[in-house]
XYZ file of C-alpha atoms in Angstrom:
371
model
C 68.845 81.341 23.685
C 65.391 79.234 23.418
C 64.935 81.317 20.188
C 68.034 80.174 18.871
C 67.064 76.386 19.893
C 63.638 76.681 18.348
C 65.296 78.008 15.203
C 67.321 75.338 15.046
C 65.032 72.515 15.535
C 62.598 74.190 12.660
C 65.933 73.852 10.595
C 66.380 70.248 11.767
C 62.732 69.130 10.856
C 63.032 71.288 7.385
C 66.108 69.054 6.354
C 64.290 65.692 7.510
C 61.582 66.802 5.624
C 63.597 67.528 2.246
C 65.400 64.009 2.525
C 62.482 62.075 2.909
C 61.085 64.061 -0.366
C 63.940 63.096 -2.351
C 64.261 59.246 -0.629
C 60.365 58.785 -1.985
C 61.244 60.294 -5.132
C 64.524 58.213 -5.622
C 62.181 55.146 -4.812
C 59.616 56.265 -7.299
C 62.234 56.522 -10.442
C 63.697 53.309 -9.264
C 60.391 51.260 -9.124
C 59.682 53.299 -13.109
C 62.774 51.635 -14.351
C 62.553 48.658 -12.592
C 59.119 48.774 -14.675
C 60.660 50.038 -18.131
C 63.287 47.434 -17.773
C 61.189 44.308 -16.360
C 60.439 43.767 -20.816
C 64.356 43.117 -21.347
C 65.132 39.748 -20.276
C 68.436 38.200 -18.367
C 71.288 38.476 -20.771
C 70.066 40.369 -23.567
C 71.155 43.979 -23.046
C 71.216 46.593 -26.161
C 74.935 47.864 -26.529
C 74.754 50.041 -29.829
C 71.794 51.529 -31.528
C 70.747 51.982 -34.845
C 71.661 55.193 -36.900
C 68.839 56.570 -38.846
C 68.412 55.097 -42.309
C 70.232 56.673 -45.516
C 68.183 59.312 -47.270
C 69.129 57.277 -50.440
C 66.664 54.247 -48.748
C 63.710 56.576 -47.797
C 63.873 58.742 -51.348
C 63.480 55.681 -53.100
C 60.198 54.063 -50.871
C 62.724 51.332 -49.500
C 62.542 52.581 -45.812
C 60.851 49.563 -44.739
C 63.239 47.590 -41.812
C 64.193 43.933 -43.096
C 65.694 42.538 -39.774
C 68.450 40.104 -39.771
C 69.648 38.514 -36.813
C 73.524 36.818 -36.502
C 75.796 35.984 -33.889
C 79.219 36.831 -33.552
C 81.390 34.900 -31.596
C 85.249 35.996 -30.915
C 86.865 33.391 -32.702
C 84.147 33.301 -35.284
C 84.107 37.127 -35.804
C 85.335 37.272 -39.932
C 82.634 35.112 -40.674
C 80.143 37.223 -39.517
C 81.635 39.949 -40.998
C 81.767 38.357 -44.223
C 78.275 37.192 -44.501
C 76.925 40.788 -43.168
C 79.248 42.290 -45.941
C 77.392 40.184 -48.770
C 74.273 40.872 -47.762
C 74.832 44.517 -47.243
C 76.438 44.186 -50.874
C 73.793 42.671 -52.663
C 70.710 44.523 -51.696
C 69.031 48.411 -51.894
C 66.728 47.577 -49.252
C 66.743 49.124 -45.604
C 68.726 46.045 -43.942
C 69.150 46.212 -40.554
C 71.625 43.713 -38.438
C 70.732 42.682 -34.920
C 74.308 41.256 -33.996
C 73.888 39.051 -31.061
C 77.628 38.526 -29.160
C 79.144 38.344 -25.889
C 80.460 41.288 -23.832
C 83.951 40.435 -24.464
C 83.785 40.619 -28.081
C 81.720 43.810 -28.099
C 84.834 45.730 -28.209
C 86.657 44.214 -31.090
C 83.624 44.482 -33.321
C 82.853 47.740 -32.754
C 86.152 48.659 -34.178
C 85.896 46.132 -37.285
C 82.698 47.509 -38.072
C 83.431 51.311 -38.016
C 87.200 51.427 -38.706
C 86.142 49.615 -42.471
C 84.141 49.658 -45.433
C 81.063 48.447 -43.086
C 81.321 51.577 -41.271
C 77.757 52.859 -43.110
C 76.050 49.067 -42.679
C 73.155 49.494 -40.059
C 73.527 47.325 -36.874
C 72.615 46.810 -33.302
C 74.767 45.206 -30.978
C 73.340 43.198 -27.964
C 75.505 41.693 -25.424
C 74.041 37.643 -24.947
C 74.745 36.311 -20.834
C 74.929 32.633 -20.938
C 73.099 32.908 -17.218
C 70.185 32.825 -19.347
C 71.094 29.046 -20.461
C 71.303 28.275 -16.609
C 69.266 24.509 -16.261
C 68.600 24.323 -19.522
C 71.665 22.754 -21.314
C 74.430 20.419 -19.939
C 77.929 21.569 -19.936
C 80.634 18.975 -19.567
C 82.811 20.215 -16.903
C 85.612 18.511 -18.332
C 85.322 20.148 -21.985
C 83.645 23.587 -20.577
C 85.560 25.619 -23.819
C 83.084 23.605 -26.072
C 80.192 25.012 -24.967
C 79.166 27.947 -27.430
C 76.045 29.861 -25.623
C 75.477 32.001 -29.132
C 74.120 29.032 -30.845
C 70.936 29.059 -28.847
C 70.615 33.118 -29.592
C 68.608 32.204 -31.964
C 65.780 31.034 -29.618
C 65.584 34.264 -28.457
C 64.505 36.495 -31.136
C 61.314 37.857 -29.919
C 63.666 39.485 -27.249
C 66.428 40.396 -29.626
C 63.760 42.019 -32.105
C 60.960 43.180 -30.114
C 59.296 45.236 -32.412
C 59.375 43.136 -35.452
C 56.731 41.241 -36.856
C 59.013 39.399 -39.306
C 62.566 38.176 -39.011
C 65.711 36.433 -40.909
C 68.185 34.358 -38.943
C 71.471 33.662 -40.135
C 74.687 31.415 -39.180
C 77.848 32.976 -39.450
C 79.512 30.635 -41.781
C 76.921 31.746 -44.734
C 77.701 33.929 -47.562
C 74.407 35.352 -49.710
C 74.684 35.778 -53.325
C 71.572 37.733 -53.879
C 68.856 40.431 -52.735
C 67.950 39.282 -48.660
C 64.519 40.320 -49.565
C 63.610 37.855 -51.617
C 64.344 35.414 -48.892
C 62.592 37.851 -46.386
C 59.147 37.764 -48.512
C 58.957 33.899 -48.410
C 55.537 33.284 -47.527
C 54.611 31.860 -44.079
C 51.654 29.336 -43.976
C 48.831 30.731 -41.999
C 50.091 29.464 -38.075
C 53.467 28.809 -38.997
C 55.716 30.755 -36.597
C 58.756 29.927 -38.908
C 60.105 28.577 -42.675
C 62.849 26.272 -42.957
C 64.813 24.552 -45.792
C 63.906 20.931 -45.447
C 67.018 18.542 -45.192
C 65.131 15.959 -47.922
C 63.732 18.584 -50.123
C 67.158 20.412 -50.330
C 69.827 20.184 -53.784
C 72.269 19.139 -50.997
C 70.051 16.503 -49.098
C 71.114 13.639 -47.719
C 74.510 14.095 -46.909
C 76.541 11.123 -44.501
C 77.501 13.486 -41.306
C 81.006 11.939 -40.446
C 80.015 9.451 -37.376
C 76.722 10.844 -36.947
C 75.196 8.474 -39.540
C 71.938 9.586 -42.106
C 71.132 12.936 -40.359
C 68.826 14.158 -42.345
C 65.566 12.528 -40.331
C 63.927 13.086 -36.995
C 65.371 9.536 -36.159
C 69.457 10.887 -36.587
C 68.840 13.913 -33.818
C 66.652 12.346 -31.290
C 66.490 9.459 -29.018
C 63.333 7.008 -30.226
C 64.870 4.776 -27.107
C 62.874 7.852 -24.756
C 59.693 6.880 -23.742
C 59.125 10.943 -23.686
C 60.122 10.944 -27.632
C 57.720 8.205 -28.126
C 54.716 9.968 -26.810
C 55.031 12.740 -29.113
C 53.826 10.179 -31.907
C 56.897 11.959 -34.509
C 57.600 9.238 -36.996
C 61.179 8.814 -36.752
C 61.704 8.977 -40.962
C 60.296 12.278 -41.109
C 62.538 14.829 -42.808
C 64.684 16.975 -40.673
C 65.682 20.541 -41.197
C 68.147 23.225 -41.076
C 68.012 25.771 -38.803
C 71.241 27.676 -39.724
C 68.980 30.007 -41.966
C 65.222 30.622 -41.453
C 62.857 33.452 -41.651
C 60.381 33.711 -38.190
C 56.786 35.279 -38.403
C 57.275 36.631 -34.612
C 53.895 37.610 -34.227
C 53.222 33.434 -34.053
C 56.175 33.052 -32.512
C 54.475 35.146 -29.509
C 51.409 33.597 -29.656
C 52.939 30.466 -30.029
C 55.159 31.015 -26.403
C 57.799 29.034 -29.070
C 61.108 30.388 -27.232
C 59.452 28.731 -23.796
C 58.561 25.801 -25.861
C 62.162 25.450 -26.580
C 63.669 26.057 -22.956
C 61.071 23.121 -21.713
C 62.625 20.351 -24.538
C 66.047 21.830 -23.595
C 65.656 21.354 -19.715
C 63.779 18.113 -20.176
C 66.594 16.907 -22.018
C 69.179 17.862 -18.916
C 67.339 15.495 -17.069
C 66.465 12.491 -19.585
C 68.830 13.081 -22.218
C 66.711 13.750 -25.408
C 68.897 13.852 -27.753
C 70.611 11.001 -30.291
C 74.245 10.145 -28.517
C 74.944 9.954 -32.744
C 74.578 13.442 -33.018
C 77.524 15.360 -34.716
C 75.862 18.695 -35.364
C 74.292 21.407 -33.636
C 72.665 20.724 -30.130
C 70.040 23.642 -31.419
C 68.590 21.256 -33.797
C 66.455 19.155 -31.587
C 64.242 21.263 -29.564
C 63.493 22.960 -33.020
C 62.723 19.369 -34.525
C 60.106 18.669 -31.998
C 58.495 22.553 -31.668
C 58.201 23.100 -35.070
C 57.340 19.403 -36.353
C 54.612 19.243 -39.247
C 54.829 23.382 -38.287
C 56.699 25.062 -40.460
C 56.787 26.866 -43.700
C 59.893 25.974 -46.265
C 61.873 28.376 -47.703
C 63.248 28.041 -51.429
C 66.428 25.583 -51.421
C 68.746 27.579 -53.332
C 68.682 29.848 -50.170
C 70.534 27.551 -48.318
C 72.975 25.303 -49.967
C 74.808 23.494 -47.393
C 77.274 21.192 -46.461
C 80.156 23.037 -48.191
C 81.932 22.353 -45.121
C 81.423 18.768 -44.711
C 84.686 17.969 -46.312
C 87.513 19.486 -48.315
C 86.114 18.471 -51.388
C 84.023 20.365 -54.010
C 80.631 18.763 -53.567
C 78.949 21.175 -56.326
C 80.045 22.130 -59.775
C 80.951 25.831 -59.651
C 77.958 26.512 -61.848
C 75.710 25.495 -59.502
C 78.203 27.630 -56.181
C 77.588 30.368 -58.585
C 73.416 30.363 -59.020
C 73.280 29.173 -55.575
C 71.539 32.500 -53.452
C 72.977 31.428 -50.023
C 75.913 29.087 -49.590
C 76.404 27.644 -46.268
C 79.594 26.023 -44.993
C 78.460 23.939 -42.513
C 80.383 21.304 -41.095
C 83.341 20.751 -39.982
C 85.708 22.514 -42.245
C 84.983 26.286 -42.209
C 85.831 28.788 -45.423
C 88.216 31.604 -43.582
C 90.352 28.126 -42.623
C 91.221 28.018 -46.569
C 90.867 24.051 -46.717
C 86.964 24.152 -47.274
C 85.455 23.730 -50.658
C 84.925 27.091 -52.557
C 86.649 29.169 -49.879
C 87.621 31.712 -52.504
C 84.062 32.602 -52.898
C 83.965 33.105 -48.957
C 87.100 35.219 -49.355
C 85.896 37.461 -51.741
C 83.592 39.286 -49.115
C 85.974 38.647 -46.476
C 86.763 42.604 -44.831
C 90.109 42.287 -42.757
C 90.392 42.804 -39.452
C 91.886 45.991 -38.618
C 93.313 44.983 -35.347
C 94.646 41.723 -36.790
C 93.760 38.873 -34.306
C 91.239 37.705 -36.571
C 94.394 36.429 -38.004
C 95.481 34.365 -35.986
C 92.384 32.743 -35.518
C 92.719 31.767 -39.324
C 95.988 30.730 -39.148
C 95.436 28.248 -35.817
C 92.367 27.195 -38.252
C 94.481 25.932 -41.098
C 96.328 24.361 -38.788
C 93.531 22.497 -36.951
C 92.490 21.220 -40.223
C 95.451 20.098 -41.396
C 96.053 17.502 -38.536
């Protein structure tokens, strides 16, 4: 009988003794992926991964990764699909699209993309938490469904792309006309963490926002009134730019710390409200404005014609739409809602959506627009 007891408590120490192996050995994996993990910041998470490139790409010595980054919102989904699809049509090179959306759309384009013609395009899908906006922009309670947390994605693209040296970023109301690597190669000034099309310098420059006033200057996007704007010495006339399309050097843009750059302006202005009360167009613009002032490269105009959605109206002579490398609708008035100026052009690289809501979306558009 004591036999039997000593037996037993052996057996009773052996199992402690196992547990507390694996509970130290549980700890020790957690606290590895706690450490593998600690590089991926709140909000961006990888959802889909990149397929290897086509042979066709690597036989022919174009194997080298152009990275594009876009963001796809739900109700903004065909234009990112269209402006993917004419890039992916117009170049041999090994293009590769970071698409940056929300967890609720993941779904949805994950079936546009692989139930259609894009099914072969190369793309990564990360899922973008808006927790990661927490302090540092001011939502109106009241009008909550305005706030769109994509537009700041691209703020972010040293986490989005972190093994890139060299980036594009592109709006989702664009459509390009030519080879993305042309635009990719533009040439960074030594320091520059980023090249933007000026607003003055551009073939569609100074262009009356409707009741935002001349916003094509420092002066039309931030508040002069702010003693905080005033000690930054920016003369008020200087040229503003676009940041709908750029190309980022993200080895500056690390060195640089630009993306915490950004999230100080954006939290400053929560508190002492930055920003012009004129402004019409993107809240993205400002922080950029003031980071990136006398700092940036420019990239070649005809890479970012713009205003096409400023009104209904053709603006440009369809010669001009047609040598243009990157048309950009921005503005009010948006190409898949049919009244904006050259939508036809949009339509052409338009894929349909195979589960159809996108269709609806167009339709509530049109009649948005028509009020």
């Amino acid at each position: 009988m004591t036999l039997r007891k000593v037996n037993i408590s052996i057996l009773i120490v052996a199992v402690v003794i196992f547990l507390l192996v694996i509970h130290h050995n549980f700890l020790s994996l957690s606290d590895f992926l706690r450490r593998e993990l600690s590089g991926i910041p709140l909000g961006l998470q990888p959802i889909d991964f990149i397929p290897a490139a086509p042979q066709s790409l690597t036989d022919e010595g174009n194997d080298k990764e152009i990275s594009v980054v876009i963001a796809a919102s739900d109700e903004r989904l065909g234009g990112a699909i269209a402006a993917m699809n004419s890039i992916y049509q117009h170049t041999r090179s090994n293009v590769v699209f970071h698409i940056v959306t929300l967890n609720d759309t993941v779904d949805h384009l994950r079936m546009w993309l692989r139930s259609t013609s894009l099914k072969n395009m190369r793309y990564r899908i990360l899922d973008f938490d808006p927790r990661v906006l927490e302090g540092k922009v001011q939502v109106d309670p009241q009008k909550a469904d305005t706030f769109k947390p994509l537009t700041f994605a691209r703020f972010y693209l040293p986490n989005l792309v972190p093994h890139a040296e060299k980036v594009i970023y592109v709006d989702d109301d664009v459509i390009v006309q030519d080879d993305i690597v042309e635009l990719y190669n533009t040439p960074l000034k030594p320091g520059h963490a980023a090249a933007f099309s000026d607003d003055c310098d551009s073939t569609s420059s100074k262009v009356a926002v409707r009741g935002a006033g001349n916003q094509y200057n420092y002066i039309g996007f931030l508040d002069y009134k702010k003693e905080t704007i005033r000690k930054l010495a920016m003369k008020a006339n200087t040229c503003s730019f676009n940041p709908g399309v750029f190309v980022a050097n993200l080895t500056e843009w690390k060195l640089q710390n630009i993306t915490k750059q950004l999230e100080k302006w954006m939290a400053l202005n929560v508190v002492e409200e930055l920003y012009s009360k004129t402004l019409a167009g993107s809240v993205t613009t400002p922080p950029l404005l003031i980071v990136f002032y006398k700092q940036h490269s420019s990239i070649d105009p005809m890479w970012n014609v713009r205003h096409l959605g400023s009104s209904a109206g053709k603006r440009y002579s369809l010669q001009f739409v047609k040598a243009a490398k990157l048309l950009h609708w921005n503005g009010h008035f948006k190409p898949w809602g049919r009244t904006a100026s050259y939508a036809e052009v949009w339509e052409k690289w338009y894929v349909p959506d195979p589960t159809g809501k996108f269709n609806l979306i167009r339709r509530h558009s049109e009649a948005y627009e028509a009020k």
